[in-house]
Coordinates of C-alpha atoms and ligand atoms in Angstrom, one line a residue:
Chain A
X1 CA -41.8 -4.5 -25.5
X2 CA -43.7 -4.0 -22.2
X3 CA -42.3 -1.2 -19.7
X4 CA -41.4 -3.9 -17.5
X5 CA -38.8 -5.6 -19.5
X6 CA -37.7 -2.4 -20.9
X7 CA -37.0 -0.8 -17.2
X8 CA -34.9 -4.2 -17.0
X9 CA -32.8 -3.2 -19.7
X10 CA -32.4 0.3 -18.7
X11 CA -29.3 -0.2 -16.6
X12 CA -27.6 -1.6 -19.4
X13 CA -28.6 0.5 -22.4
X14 CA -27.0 3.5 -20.3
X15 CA -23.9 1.5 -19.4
X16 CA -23.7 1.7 -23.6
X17 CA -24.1 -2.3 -23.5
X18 CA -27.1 -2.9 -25.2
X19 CA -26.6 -4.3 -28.5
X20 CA -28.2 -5.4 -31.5
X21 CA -32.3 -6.3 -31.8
X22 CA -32.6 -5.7 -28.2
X23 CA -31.3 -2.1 -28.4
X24 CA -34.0 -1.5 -31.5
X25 CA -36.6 -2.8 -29.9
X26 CA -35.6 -1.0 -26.8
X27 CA -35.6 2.3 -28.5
X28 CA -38.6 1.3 -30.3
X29 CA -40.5 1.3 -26.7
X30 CA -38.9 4.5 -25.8
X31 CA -40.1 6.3 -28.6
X32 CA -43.3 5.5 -28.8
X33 CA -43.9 5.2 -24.9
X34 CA -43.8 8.9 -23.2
X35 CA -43.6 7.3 -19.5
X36 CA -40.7 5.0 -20.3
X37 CA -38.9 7.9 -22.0
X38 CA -39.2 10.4 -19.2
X39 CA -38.1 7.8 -16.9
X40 CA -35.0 6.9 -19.1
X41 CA -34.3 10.3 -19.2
X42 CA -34.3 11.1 -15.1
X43 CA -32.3 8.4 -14.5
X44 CA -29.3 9.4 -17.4
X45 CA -29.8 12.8 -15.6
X46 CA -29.4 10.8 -12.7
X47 CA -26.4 8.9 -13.5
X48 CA -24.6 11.9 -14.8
X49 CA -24.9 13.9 -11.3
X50 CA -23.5 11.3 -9.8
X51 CA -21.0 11.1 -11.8
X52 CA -19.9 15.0 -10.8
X53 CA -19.1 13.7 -7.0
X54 CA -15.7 13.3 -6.8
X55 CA -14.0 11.1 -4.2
X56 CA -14.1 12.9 -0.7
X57 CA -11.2 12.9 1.3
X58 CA -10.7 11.4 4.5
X59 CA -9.0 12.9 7.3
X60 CA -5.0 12.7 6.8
X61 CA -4.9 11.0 10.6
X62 CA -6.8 8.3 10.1
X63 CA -4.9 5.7 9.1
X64 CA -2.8 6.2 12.1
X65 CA -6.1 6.1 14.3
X66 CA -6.6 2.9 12.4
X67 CA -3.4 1.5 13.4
X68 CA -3.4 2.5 17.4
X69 CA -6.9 0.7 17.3
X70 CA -6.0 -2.4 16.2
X71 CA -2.3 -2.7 16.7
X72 CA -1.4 0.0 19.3
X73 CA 1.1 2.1 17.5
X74 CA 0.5 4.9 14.6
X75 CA 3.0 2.8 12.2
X76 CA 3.9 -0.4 11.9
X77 CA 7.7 1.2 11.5
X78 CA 8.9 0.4 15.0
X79 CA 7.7 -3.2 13.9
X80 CA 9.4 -3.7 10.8
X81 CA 12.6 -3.2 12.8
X82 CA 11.4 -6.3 14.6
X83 CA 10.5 -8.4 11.9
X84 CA 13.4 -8.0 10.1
X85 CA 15.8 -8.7 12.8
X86 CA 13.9 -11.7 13.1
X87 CA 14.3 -12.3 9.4
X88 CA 17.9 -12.0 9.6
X89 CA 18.3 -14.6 12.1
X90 CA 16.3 -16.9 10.3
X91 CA 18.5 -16.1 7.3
X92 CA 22.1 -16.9 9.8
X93 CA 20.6 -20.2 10.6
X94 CA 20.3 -20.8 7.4
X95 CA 23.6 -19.4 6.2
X96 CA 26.1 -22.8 6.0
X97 CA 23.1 -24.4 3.9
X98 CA 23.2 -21.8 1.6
X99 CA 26.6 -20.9 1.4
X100 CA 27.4 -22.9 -1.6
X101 CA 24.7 -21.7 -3.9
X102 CA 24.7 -18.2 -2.5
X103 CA 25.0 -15.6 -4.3
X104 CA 26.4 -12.7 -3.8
X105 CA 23.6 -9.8 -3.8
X106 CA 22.5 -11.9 -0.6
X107 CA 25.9 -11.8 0.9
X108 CA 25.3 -8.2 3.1
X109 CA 22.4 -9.0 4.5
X110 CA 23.6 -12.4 5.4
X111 CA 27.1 -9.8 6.4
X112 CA 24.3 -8.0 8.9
X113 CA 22.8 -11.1 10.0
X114 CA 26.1 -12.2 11.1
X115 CA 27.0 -9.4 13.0
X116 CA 23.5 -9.3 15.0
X117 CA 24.1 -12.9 15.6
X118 CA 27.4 -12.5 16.8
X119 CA 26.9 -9.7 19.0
X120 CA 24.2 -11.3 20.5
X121 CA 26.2 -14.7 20.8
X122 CA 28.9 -12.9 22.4
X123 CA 26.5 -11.3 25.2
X124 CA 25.3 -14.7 26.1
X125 CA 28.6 -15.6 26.4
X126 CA 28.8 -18.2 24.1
X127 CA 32.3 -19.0 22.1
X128 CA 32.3 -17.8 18.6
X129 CA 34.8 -20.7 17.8
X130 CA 31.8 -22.9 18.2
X131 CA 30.2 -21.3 15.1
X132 CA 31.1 -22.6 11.4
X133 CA 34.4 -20.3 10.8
X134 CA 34.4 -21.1 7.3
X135 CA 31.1 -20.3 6.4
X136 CA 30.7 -17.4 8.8
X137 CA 34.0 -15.9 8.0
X138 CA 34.1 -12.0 7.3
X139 CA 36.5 -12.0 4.6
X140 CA 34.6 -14.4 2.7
X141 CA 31.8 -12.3 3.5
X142 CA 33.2 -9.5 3.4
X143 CA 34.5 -9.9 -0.1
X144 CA 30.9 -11.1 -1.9
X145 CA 29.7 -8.1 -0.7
X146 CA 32.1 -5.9 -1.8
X147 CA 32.2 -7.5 -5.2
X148 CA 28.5 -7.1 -5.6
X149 CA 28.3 -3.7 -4.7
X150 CA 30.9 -2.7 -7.1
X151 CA 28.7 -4.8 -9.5
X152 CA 25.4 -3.5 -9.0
X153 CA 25.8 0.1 -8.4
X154 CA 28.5 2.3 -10.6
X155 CA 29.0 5.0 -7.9
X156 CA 32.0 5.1 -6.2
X157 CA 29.8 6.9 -2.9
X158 CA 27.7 4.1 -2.6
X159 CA 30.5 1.8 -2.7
X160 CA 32.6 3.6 -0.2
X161 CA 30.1 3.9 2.1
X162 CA 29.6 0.0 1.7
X163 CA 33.1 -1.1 2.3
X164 CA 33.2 1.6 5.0
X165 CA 30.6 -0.6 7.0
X166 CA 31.6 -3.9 5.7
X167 CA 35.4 -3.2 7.3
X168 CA 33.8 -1.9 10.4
X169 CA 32.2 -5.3 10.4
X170 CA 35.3 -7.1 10.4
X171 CA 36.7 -5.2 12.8
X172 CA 34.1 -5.9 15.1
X173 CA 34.3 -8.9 14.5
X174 CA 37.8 -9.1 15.4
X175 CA 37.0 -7.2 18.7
X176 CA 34.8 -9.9 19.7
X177 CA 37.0 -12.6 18.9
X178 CA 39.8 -11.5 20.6
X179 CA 37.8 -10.6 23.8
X180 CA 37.2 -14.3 23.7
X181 CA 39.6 -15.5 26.4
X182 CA 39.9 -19.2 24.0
X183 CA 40.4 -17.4 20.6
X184 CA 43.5 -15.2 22.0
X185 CA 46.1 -18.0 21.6
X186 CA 44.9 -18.8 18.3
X187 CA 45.0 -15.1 17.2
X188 CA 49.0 -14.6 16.7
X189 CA 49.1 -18.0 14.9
X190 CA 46.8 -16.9 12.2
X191 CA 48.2 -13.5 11.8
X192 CA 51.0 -14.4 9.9
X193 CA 49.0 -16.2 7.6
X194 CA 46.8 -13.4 6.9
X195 CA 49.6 -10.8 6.2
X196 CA 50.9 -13.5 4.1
X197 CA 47.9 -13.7 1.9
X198 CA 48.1 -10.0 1.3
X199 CA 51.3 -10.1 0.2
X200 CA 49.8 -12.3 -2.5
X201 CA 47.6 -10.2 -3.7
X202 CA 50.1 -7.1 -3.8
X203 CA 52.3 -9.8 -6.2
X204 CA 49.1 -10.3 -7.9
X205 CA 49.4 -14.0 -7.6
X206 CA 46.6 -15.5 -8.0
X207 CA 47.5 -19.4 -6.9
X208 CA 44.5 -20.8 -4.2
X209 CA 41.4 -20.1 -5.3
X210 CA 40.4 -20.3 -2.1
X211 CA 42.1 -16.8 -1.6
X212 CA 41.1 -15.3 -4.7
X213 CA 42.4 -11.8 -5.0
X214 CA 39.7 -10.0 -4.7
X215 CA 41.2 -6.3 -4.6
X216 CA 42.3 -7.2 -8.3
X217 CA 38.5 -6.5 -9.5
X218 CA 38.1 -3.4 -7.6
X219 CA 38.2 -0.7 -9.6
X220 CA 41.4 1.5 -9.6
X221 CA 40.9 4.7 -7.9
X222 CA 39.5 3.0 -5.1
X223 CA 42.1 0.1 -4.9
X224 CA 44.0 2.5 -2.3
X225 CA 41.2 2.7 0.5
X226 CA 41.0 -0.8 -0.3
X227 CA 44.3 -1.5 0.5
X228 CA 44.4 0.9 3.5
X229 CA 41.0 0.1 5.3
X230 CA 42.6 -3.5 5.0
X231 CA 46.1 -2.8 6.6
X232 CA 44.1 -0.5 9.1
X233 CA 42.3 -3.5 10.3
X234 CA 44.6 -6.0 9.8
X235 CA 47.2 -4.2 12.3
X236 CA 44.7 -3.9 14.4
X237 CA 44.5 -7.4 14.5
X238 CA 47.8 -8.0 15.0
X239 CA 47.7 -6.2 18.2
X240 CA 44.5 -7.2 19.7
X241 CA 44.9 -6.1 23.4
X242 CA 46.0 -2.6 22.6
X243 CA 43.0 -0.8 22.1
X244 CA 40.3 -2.8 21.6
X245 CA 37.8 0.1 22.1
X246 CA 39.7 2.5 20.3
X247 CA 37.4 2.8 17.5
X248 CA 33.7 2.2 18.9
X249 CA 31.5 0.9 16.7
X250 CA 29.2 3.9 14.9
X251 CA 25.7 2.7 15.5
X252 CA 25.0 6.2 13.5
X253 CA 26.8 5.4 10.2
X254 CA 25.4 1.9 10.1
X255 CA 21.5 3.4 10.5
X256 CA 21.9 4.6 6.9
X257 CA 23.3 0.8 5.6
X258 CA 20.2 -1.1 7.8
X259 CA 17.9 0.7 5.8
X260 CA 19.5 -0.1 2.4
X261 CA 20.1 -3.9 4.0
X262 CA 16.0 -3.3 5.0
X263 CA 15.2 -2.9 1.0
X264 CA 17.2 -5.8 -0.1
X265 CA 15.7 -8.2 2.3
X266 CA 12.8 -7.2 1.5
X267 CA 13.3 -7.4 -2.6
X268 CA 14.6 -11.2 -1.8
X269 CA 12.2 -11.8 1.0
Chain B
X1 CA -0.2 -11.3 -10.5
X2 CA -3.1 -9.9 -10.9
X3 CA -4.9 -7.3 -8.0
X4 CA -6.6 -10.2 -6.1
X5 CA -3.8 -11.9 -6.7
X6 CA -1.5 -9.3 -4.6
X7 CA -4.4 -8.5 -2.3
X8 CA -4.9 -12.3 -1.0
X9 CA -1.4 -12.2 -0.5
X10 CA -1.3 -9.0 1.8
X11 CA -4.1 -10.5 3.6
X12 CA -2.1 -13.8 4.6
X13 CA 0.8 -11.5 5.6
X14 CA -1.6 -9.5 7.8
X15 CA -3.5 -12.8 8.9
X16 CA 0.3 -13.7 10.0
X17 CA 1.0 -11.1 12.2
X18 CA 2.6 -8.6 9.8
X19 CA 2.0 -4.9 11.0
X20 CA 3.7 -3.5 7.8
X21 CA 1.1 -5.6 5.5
X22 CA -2.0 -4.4 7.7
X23 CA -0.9 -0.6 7.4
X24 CA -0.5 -1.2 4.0
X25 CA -3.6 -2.7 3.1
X26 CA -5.8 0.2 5.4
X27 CA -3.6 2.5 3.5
X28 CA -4.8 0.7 0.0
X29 CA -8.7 0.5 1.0
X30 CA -9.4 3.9 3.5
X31 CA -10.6 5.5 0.7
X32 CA -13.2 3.3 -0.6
X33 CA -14.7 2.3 2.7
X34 CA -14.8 6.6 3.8
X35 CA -16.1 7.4 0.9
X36 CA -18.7 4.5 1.1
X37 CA -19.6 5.8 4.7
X38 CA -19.2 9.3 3.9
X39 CA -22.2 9.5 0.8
X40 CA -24.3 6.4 2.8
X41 CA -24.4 8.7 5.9
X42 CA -24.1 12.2 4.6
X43 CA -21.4 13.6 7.6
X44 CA -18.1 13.5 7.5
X45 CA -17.6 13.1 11.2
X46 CA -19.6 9.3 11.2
X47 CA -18.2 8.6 8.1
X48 CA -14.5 8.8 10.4
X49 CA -15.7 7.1 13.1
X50 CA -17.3 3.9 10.9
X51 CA -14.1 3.8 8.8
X52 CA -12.2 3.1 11.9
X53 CA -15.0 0.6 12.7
X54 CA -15.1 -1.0 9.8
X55 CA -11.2 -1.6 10.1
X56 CA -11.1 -2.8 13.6
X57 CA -14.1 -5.1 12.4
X58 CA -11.8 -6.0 9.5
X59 CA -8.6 -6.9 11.7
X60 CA -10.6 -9.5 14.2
X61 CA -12.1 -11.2 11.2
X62 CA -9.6 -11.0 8.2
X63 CA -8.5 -14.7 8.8
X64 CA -12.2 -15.6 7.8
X65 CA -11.6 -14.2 4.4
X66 CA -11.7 -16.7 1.5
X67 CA -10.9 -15.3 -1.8
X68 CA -13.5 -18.1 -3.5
X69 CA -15.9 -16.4 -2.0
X70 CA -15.4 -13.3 -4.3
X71 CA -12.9 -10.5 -4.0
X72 CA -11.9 -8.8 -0.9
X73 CA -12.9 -5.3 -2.5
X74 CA -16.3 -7.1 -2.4
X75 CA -16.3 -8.2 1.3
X76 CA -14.8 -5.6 3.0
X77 CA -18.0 -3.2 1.2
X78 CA -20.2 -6.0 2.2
X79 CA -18.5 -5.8 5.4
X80 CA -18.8 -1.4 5.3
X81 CA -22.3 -2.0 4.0
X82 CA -23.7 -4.0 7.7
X83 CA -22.4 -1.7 9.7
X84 CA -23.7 1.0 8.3
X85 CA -27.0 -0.7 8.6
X86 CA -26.6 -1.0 11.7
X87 CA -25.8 2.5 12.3
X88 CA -28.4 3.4 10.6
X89 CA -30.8 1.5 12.5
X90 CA -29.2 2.7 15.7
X91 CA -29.3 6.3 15.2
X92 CA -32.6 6.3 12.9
X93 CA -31.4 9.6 11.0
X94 CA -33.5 9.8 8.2
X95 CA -34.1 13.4 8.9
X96 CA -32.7 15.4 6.2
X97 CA -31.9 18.8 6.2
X98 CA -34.4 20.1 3.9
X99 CA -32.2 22.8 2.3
X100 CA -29.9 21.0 -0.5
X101 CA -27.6 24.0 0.2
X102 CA -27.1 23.0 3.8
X103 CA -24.6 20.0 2.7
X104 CA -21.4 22.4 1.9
X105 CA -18.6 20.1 3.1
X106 CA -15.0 20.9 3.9
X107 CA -14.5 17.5 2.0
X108 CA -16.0 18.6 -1.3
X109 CA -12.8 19.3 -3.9
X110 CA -13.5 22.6 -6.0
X111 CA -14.0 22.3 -9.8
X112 CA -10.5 21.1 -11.4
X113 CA -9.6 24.1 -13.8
X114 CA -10.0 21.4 -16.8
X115 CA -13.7 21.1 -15.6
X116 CA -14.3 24.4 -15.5
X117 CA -12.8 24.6 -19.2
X118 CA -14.5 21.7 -20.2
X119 CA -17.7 23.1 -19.8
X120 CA -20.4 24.0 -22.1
X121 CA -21.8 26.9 -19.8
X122 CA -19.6 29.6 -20.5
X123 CA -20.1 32.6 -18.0
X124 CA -18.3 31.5 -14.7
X125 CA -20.7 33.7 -12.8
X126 CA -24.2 32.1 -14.3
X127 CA -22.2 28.8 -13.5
X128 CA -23.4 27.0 -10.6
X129 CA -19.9 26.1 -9.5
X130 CA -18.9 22.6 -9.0
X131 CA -18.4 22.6 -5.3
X132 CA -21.6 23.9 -5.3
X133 CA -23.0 21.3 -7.4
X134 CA -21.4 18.5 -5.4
X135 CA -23.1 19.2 -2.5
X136 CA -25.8 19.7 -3.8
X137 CA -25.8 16.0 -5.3
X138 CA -24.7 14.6 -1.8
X139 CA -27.4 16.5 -0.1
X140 CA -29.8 14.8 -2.5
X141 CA -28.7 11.4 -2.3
X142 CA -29.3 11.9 2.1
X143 CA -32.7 12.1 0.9
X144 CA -32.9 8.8 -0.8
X145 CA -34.1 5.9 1.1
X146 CA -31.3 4.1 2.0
X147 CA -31.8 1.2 0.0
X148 CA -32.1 3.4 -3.1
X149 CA -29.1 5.6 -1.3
X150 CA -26.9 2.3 -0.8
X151 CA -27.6 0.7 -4.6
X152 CA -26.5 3.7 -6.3
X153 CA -23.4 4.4 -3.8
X154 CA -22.3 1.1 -4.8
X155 CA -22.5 1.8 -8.6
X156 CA -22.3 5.1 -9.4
X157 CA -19.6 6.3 -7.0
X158 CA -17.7 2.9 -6.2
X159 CA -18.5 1.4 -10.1
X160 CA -18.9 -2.3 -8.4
X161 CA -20.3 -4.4 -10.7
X162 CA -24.2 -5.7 -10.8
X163 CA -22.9 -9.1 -9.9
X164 CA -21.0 -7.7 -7.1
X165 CA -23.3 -5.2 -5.7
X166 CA -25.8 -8.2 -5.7
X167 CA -23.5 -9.8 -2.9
X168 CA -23.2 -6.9 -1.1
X169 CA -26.8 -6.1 -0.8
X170 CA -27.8 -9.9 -0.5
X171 CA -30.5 -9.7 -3.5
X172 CA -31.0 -10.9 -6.6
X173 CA -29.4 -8.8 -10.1
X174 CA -32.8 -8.2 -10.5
X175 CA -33.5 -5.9 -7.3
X176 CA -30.4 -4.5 -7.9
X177 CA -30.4 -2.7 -10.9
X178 CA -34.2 -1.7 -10.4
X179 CA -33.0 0.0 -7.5
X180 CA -30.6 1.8 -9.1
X181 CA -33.0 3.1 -11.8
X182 CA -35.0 4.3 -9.2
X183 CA -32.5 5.9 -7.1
X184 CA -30.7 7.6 -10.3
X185 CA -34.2 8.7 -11.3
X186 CA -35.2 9.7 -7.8
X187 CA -32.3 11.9 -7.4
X188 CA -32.8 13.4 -10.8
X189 CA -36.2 14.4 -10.2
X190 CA -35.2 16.3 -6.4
X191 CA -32.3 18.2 -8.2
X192 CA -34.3 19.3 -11.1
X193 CA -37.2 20.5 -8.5
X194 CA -34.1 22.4 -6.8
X195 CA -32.3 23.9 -9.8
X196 CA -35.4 25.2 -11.1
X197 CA -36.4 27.0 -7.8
X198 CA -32.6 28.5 -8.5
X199 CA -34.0 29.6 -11.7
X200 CA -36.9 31.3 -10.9
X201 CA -34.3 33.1 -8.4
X202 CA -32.1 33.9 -11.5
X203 CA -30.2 31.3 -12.1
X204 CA -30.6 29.0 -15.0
X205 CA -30.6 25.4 -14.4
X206 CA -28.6 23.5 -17.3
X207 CA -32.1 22.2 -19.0
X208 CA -34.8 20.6 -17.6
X209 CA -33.9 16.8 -16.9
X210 CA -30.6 17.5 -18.6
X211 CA -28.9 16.9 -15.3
X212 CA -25.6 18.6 -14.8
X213 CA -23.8 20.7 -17.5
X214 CA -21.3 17.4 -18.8
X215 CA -23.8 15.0 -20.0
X216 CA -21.3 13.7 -21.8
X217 CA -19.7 11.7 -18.5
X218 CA -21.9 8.5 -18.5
X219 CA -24.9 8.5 -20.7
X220 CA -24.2 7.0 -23.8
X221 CA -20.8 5.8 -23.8
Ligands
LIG1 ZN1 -43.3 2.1 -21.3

């Protein structure tokens, strides 16, 4: 072996890859070649100092001076906010499509999405009654959510908290319909009908599937806020001039449930 | 999905418009460009200014990245790698401090107590200690040229590949891995010359050519 050829294979006989007659006659050269061996044995010294630097550590702000250079803030956070607003409107046009094969892990965000659209709608001062009632209609909404909250997560807290915002959702909901000058003749019409439906479910008949009793798969010690959140809103409904800002919608309690709505849409999205 | 895999997907999200993928991907690949800049150049104050560089340089060009054209751990070095040629040629600071002792950092991490167990020199107070050490290695490798500096950056402290390195540095395998013989060997022979001027000053090097005091780290694996 010349010096040449075994200066080539130095880099890999000290990466341990060398293998078999080149590794003999490698160490043949080394042994009998005191140049070669010195220089084999530098660069192993070499190798190993190197290997005593350990990764230095940047300054903790730069990733934020990063981000002010090339997208003007010090987190995308502030973005995110954006994007997924955006993301939920994409998601409310797309809701009717989807309704059928929803499911129902999907059904709060699409809950959320529904109430940014709506708001927004009702600023414009466009009609809600324009919009698909059946496939944007809280209960239904309302419901899948509910179900899939006491399906996914086992603590009650979580669960209340969820229903806490999903009612407030409908009650909203109600508010805006009912400051709708064309929905207030349709609302004492369609009171009866919902009182009457409750009344099924209290008799625990279970007849149109369509109104499927959803408070029977709740689990017990919550059935009571169940029922009461439900009568709280529904008599609110039933009298929808008295106050209709009684109960301001929390913007604070709901900061808690945009973030958990932030994780799910991202886990789907 | 394997790591390229994820990566080239960030990068479309970012190429899109997505602020939350670009934090996330400086967040993922800081390190490795500071630390590239922070050996090549010797300072930690340039090697924070070309990080941010090489990021803003990154954000302009990221839609020209095309994952066939090797991995994106392998560009954005390449990418690290130019500009700090450039900077190089710009400021022209190939003068050293002479004194290997010079280099004491804020940067460097002190010995881990499981190195300083781990061990084979027993006394902690004949022990060169590892921050010590460290800077005396990074003062060394200023003193490479920086071709020798930039071969043995990209192996020894960012383990890329001979293939890879080779497209960094834009020469043949060849090239490569003599460069890093010489550069491992180079270093070697300036921090022997410097632990033995610490021994005749009373402190005893770990062996002549020996290297550090954990041989057992790379050499024959
Ligand atoms: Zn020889």
């Amino acid at each position: 072996m010349q010096h040449a050829e075994f200066e080539a294979l130095m880099t890999d006989a000290l990466d341990g890859v060398l293998a078999g007659e080149a590794q003999q006659r490698f160490e043949g050269h080394r042994a009998e070649c005191p140049a070669c061996a010195l220089m084999y044995s530098d660069a192993a010294a070499g190798m190993n100092w190197l290997a005593t630097l350990e990764p230095a550590q940047p300054p903790a702000n730069i990733v934020g001076k990063i981000m002010v250079a090339t997208v003007g803030q010090v987190s995308a956070a502030a973005k995110v906010q954006e994007s997924r607003a955006w993301l939920q409107k994409l998601r409310a046009a797309a809701a009717p499509l989807l309704q059928p094969v929803l499911q129902p892990r999907f059904a709060l965000s699409f809950a959320m999405a529904f109430f940014s659209i709506s708001t927004a709608l009702s600023l414009g001062g466009v009609k809600l009654t324009n919009v698909n009632a059946a496939s944007l209609a809280p209960a239904t909404l309302a419901n899948n959510a509910i179900r899939t909250f006491h399906e996914t997560t086992a603590r009650a807290a979580h669960y209340y908290d969820n229903l806490r915002f999903v009612y407030e959702l409908e009650s909203r909901y109600r508010e805006l319909k009912n400051s709708l000058p064309d929905t207030n003749e349709s609302s004492p019409q369609r009171q009866p009908e919902q009182k009457q439906n409750q009344n099924q479910n209290r008799n625990n008949s279970s007849g149109d599937p369509r109104h499927s009793p959803d408070h029977q798969q709740y689990s017990r010690d919550l059935r009571n806020t169940v029922v009461a959140s439900n009568q709280a809103s529904s008599s609110r409904f039933a009298r929808p001039d008295a106050n209709r800002a009684a109960e301001p919608f929390q913007i604070a309690k709901l900061e808690p449930q945009d973030s958990k709505l932030g994780s799910i849409s991202r886990s789907i999205g | 999905m394997d790591d390229n895999q994820a990566t080239f997907l960030l990068v479309r999200r970012c190429v899109s418009g997505d602020a939350v993928a670009w934090e996330e991907l400086v967040r993922l690949h800081h390190r490795r460009v500071y630390n590239v800049c922070y050996r090549f150049t010797g300072s930690a104050e340039d090697a924070d200014d070309l990080t941010q560089e090489v990021f803003i340089r990154l954000f302009r060009t990221l839609g020209s990245y095309e994952p066939g054209k090797g991995s994106f751990v392998t560009w954005l070095t390449t990418m690290s790698r130019n500009l700090l040629v450039d900077h190089f040629r710009r400021s022209r600071q190939d003068r050293v401090t002479d004194s290997l002792d010079a280099g004491l950092g804020p940067e460097e991490d002190s010995a881990t107590m499981a190195d300083q167990l781990a061990s084979p020199v027993p006394a902690p107070d004949q022990h060169i200690q590892s921050r010590e050490r460290q800077a005396m290695v990074h003062a060394a490798l200023q003193k490479l040229s920086p071709e020798l500096r930039e071969a043995v950056i990209l192996r020894d402290l960012q383990d890329l590949d001979y293939r890879d390195i080779a497209q960094v540095l834009k020469v043949p395998e060849g090239t490569v891995k003599s460069r890093i013989n010489r550069g491992r060997t180079e270093l070697a022979r300036l921090l022997s010359r410097t632990y033995q001027q610490d021994a005749s000053a009373g402190v005893p090097a770990p062996g002549a050519n020996a290297g550090p005091a954990n041989p057992g780290r790379g050499a024959q694996k």
